[in-house]
Short mmCIF file of C-alpha atoms in Angstrom, two decimals:
data_model
loop_
_atom_site.label_atom_id
_atom_site.label_comp_id
_atom_site.label_asym_id
_atom_site.label_seq_id
_atom_site.Cartn_x
_atom_site.Cartn_y
_atom_site.Cartn_z
CA MET A 951 32.05 9.72 7.37
CA SER A 952 33.97 12.34 9.61
CA ALA A 953 30.56 14.68 9.87
CA GLN A 954 28.47 11.56 10.85
CA MET A 955 31.13 10.72 13.34
CA VAL A 956 31.20 14.01 14.88
CA LEU A 957 27.44 14.60 15.10
CA ALA A 958 27.08 10.93 16.62
CA ALA A 959 29.48 12.08 19.01
CA LEU A 960 27.76 15.34 19.46
CA PHE A 961 24.15 14.27 19.61
CA PRO A 962 23.51 10.77 21.48
CA PRO A 963 19.98 9.73 21.33
CA SER A 964 17.84 10.79 24.50
CA GLU A 965 16.21 7.79 26.42
CA LYS A 966 12.96 8.32 24.34
CA LEU A 967 14.85 8.43 20.97
CA ARG A 968 16.78 5.38 21.90
CA TRP A 969 16.35 2.61 19.29
CA SER A 970 18.74 0.02 20.53
CA ASP A 971 20.36 -0.82 23.65
CA GLU A 972 23.80 -2.07 22.24
CA LEU A 973 24.14 0.86 19.89
CA LEU A 974 23.89 4.61 21.27
CA TRP A 975 23.40 6.13 18.18
CA LEU A 976 20.77 8.61 16.48
CA PRO A 977 21.00 9.06 12.50
CA ILE A 978 21.15 12.48 11.66
CA PRO A 979 21.22 13.44 7.95
CA VAL A 980 24.61 15.01 6.76
CA SER A 981 23.85 15.09 2.94
CA TYR A 982 21.27 17.40 1.44
CA LYS A 983 20.30 18.85 -2.00
CA SER A 984 19.81 22.46 -3.34
CA ASP A 985 16.28 23.61 -3.76
CA ALA A 986 16.66 23.12 -7.15
CA GLU A 987 17.82 19.73 -7.28
CA GLU A 988 14.85 19.15 -4.55
CA ASP A 989 12.45 20.73 -7.27
CA ASP A 990 13.83 18.45 -9.92
CA ASP A 991 13.51 15.49 -7.75
CA MET A 992 10.07 16.41 -6.78
CA ASN A 993 9.20 16.61 -10.55
CA TYR A 994 8.12 20.65 -10.25
CA THR A 995 8.35 22.17 -13.56
CA LEU A 996 11.60 24.08 -13.61
CA PRO A 997 11.75 27.07 -15.85
CA ASN A 998 12.73 26.82 -19.55
CA TRP A 999 15.62 29.00 -19.49
CA THR A 1000 17.32 26.49 -16.67
CA LYS A 1001 18.01 23.58 -18.95
CA GLN A 1002 20.47 25.87 -20.75
CA VAL A 1003 22.72 26.11 -17.08
CA TYR A 1004 21.36 23.39 -15.12
CA PRO A 1005 23.09 21.79 -13.69
CA GLU A 1006 26.09 21.23 -15.78
CA GLN A 1007 27.14 24.97 -16.43
CA THR A 1008 25.98 26.26 -12.90
CA GLU A 1009 28.01 23.70 -10.89
CA ASN A 1010 31.41 24.05 -13.54
CA ALA A 1011 31.18 27.87 -12.84
CA ALA A 1012 30.54 27.66 -8.90
CA SER A 1013 33.59 25.47 -9.16
CA TYR A 1014 35.98 28.10 -10.19
CA MET A 1015 35.32 30.32 -7.17
CA TYR A 1016 37.83 28.47 -5.01
CA GLY A 1017 40.51 29.19 -7.69
CA TYR A 1018 39.11 32.43 -7.67
CA HIS A 1019 39.39 32.89 -4.07
CA ASN A 1020 42.75 31.73 -3.77
CA TYR A 1021 44.31 33.88 -6.79
CA GLU A 1022 47.19 35.25 -4.11
CA LEU A 1023 49.48 33.07 -2.43
CA GLU A 1024 48.90 34.60 0.52
CA VAL A 1025 45.10 34.33 0.44
CA LYS A 1026 45.91 30.79 -0.33
CA LYS A 1027 47.81 30.53 2.98
CA ILE A 1028 45.29 31.78 4.92
CA ASN A 1029 42.15 29.78 3.29
CA SER A 1030 44.18 26.41 3.44
CA GLY A 1031 47.63 27.05 4.41
CA TYR A 1032 47.34 26.99 8.19
CA LEU A 1033 44.97 23.72 8.16
CA LEU A 1034 47.57 21.64 5.61
CA LYS A 1035 50.35 23.03 8.30
CA LYS A 1036 48.53 21.33 10.96
CA ILE A 1037 47.67 18.21 8.95
CA LEU A 1038 51.61 17.72 8.20
CA ASP A 1039 52.66 19.01 11.41
CA ASP A 1040 50.38 16.42 13.35
CA GLY A 1041 52.09 13.60 10.69
CA THR A 1042 55.71 14.79 11.64
CA SER A 1043 54.71 14.06 15.25
CA LYS A 1044 53.82 10.84 14.68
CA ILE A 1045 56.79 9.99 12.99
CA LYS A 1046 58.52 11.11 15.53
CA ASN A 1047 56.66 9.69 17.93
CA ALA A 1048 55.29 6.40 16.56
CA GLU A 1049 54.30 5.04 20.06
CA SER A 1050 51.71 7.45 20.21
CA GLU A 1051 48.30 6.22 20.65
CA LYS A 1052 46.71 8.70 18.40
CA LYS A 1053 45.91 7.02 15.33
CA LEU A 1054 43.42 9.49 14.06
CA TYR A 1055 42.82 13.32 13.72
CA LEU A 1056 39.57 14.57 12.56
CA TYR A 1057 39.22 18.01 10.94
CA SER A 1058 35.40 18.91 10.00
CA GLY A 1059 34.63 21.82 7.79
CA HIS A 1060 32.40 22.82 4.55
CA GLU A 1061 32.56 22.19 1.17
CA SER A 1062 34.42 25.31 0.86
CA THR A 1063 37.08 23.67 3.07
CA VAL A 1064 37.62 20.81 0.73
CA GLY A 1065 37.36 23.04 -2.39
CA TYR A 1066 40.24 25.44 -1.35
CA MET A 1067 42.52 22.73 -0.14
CA MET A 1068 41.96 21.02 -3.15
CA ASP A 1069 42.70 23.93 -5.22
CA ALA A 1070 45.71 24.67 -2.75
CA LEU A 1071 47.16 20.96 -3.13
CA GLY A 1072 46.75 21.60 -7.33
CA ILE A 1073 44.13 18.91 -7.61
CA ALA A 1074 40.75 20.88 -7.77
CA GLU A 1075 37.71 19.54 -9.89
CA GLN A 1076 35.27 21.17 -11.61
CA ARG A 1077 32.90 20.87 -9.42
CA VAL A 1078 32.11 22.18 -6.09
CA PRO A 1079 32.81 19.36 -3.36
CA PRO A 1080 29.49 17.76 -2.51
CA TYR A 1081 28.24 17.91 0.91
CA GLY A 1082 29.35 14.86 3.15
CA CYS A 1083 32.48 14.57 1.37
CA ALA A 1084 36.18 13.52 2.62
CA LEU A 1085 39.47 14.43 2.15
CA SER A 1086 41.98 12.14 3.96
CA PHE A 1087 45.85 12.47 4.29
CA GLU A 1088 47.04 9.28 5.28
CA LEU A 1089 50.33 8.61 6.56
CA TRP A 1090 52.01 5.36 5.93
CA LYS A 1091 55.30 3.65 6.78
CA LEU A 1092 56.35 1.12 3.91
CA ASP A 1093 59.72 -0.10 4.16
CA ASN A 1094 61.00 2.51 7.32
CA GLU A 1095 59.97 5.36 4.81
CA TYR A 1096 57.05 7.43 5.39
CA TYR A 1097 54.42 8.38 2.61
CA ILE A 1098 51.23 10.64 2.41
CA ARG A 1099 48.41 8.99 0.68
CA LEU A 1100 45.83 11.44 -0.67
CA ARG A 1101 42.38 10.37 -0.74
CA TYR A 1102 38.85 11.83 -1.48
CA ARG A 1103 35.68 10.54 -1.26
CA ASN A 1104 33.34 12.76 -3.43
CA ASP A 1105 30.16 10.78 -3.12
CA PRO A 1106 28.15 10.37 0.41
CA GLU A 1107 27.37 7.21 -0.84
CA ALA A 1108 30.80 5.85 -1.95
CA THR A 1109 32.08 2.98 0.17
CA VAL A 1110 35.63 3.41 -1.10
CA PRO A 1111 37.54 6.63 -1.91
CA VAL A 1112 39.44 7.85 -4.74
CA ASP A 1113 43.26 8.16 -4.53
CA LEU A 1114 44.39 11.58 -5.53
CA LYS A 1115 48.10 12.67 -6.67
CA ILE A 1116 49.41 16.08 -6.67
CA PRO A 1117 51.23 17.37 -8.98
CA GLY A 1118 54.90 16.33 -8.90
CA CYS A 1119 54.11 13.17 -6.82
CA ASP A 1120 52.53 9.75 -6.98
CA VAL A 1121 49.53 8.01 -5.13
CA MET A 1122 52.07 7.28 -2.31
CA CYS A 1123 54.12 10.20 -1.76
CA PRO A 1124 57.17 10.78 0.27
CA HIS A 1125 56.45 12.72 3.39
CA ASP A 1126 59.45 15.17 2.79
CA THR A 1127 58.62 15.58 -0.89
CA PHE A 1128 54.83 16.46 -0.10
CA THR A 1129 55.83 18.90 2.22
CA GLN A 1130 58.53 20.27 -0.14
CA LEU A 1131 56.05 20.44 -3.34
CA LEU A 1132 53.65 22.47 -1.25
CA SER A 1133 56.18 24.36 0.98
CA ASP A 1134 54.91 27.69 -0.93
CA VAL A 1135 51.22 27.39 0.83
CA ILE A 1136 52.83 26.67 4.42
CA PRO A 1137 52.81 29.98 6.26
CA THR A 1138 55.45 30.62 8.25
CA ILE A 1139 53.78 33.71 10.36
CA PRO A 1140 50.72 33.41 13.03
CA ILE A 1141 47.57 33.32 11.14
CA THR A 1142 46.56 36.63 13.13
CA GLU A 1143 49.43 38.37 11.66
CA ALA A 1144 48.86 37.30 8.26
CA CYS A 1145 45.12 38.25 8.76
CA ASN A 1146 46.08 41.72 9.70
CA ALA A 1147 48.78 42.43 6.78
CA SER A 1148 48.46 44.78 4.32
CA TYR A 1149 49.34 43.12 1.01
CA GLU A 1150 50.24 45.22 -2.12
#
């Protein structure tokens, strides 16, 4: 829903395309398929050799990209750590100022943003995150304690996201525990410095 919400705000319908006086919204597609999937759906004949590798093996091999690109901790920090730090800092800010009117922070990215983040969190799937997926970090207050609930909508058609657990924690993970478990991924230097560093 995040990309749909952003697109609704960015592209309100012009007068000519307005279809409702009560809902100023223009449907813009978010999810699309690869050329091979479209060919398959339209009953185009795929070459015989594809049956041995498409779609399962191809999808599985592509999913390893995130772990491969995140092989080094410093690279993992650059790929996901700065966004994770921002998310956790926003949560800490809300905890310190519970009266704040802000209820939602929205970050939109590509499937690689989600894939790298899931790898950094230790919960990578054996598939490329589909277009239109969403990874949610929910901040909960239960019995005067703050928790992070991680949820993943891995199917654009799904109405209910799936609960996820990072290694070492439950679905409702205490905020401080969540932060501590991921402390090695959280960067401590500015991104410009990290990107220009020489790692040997």
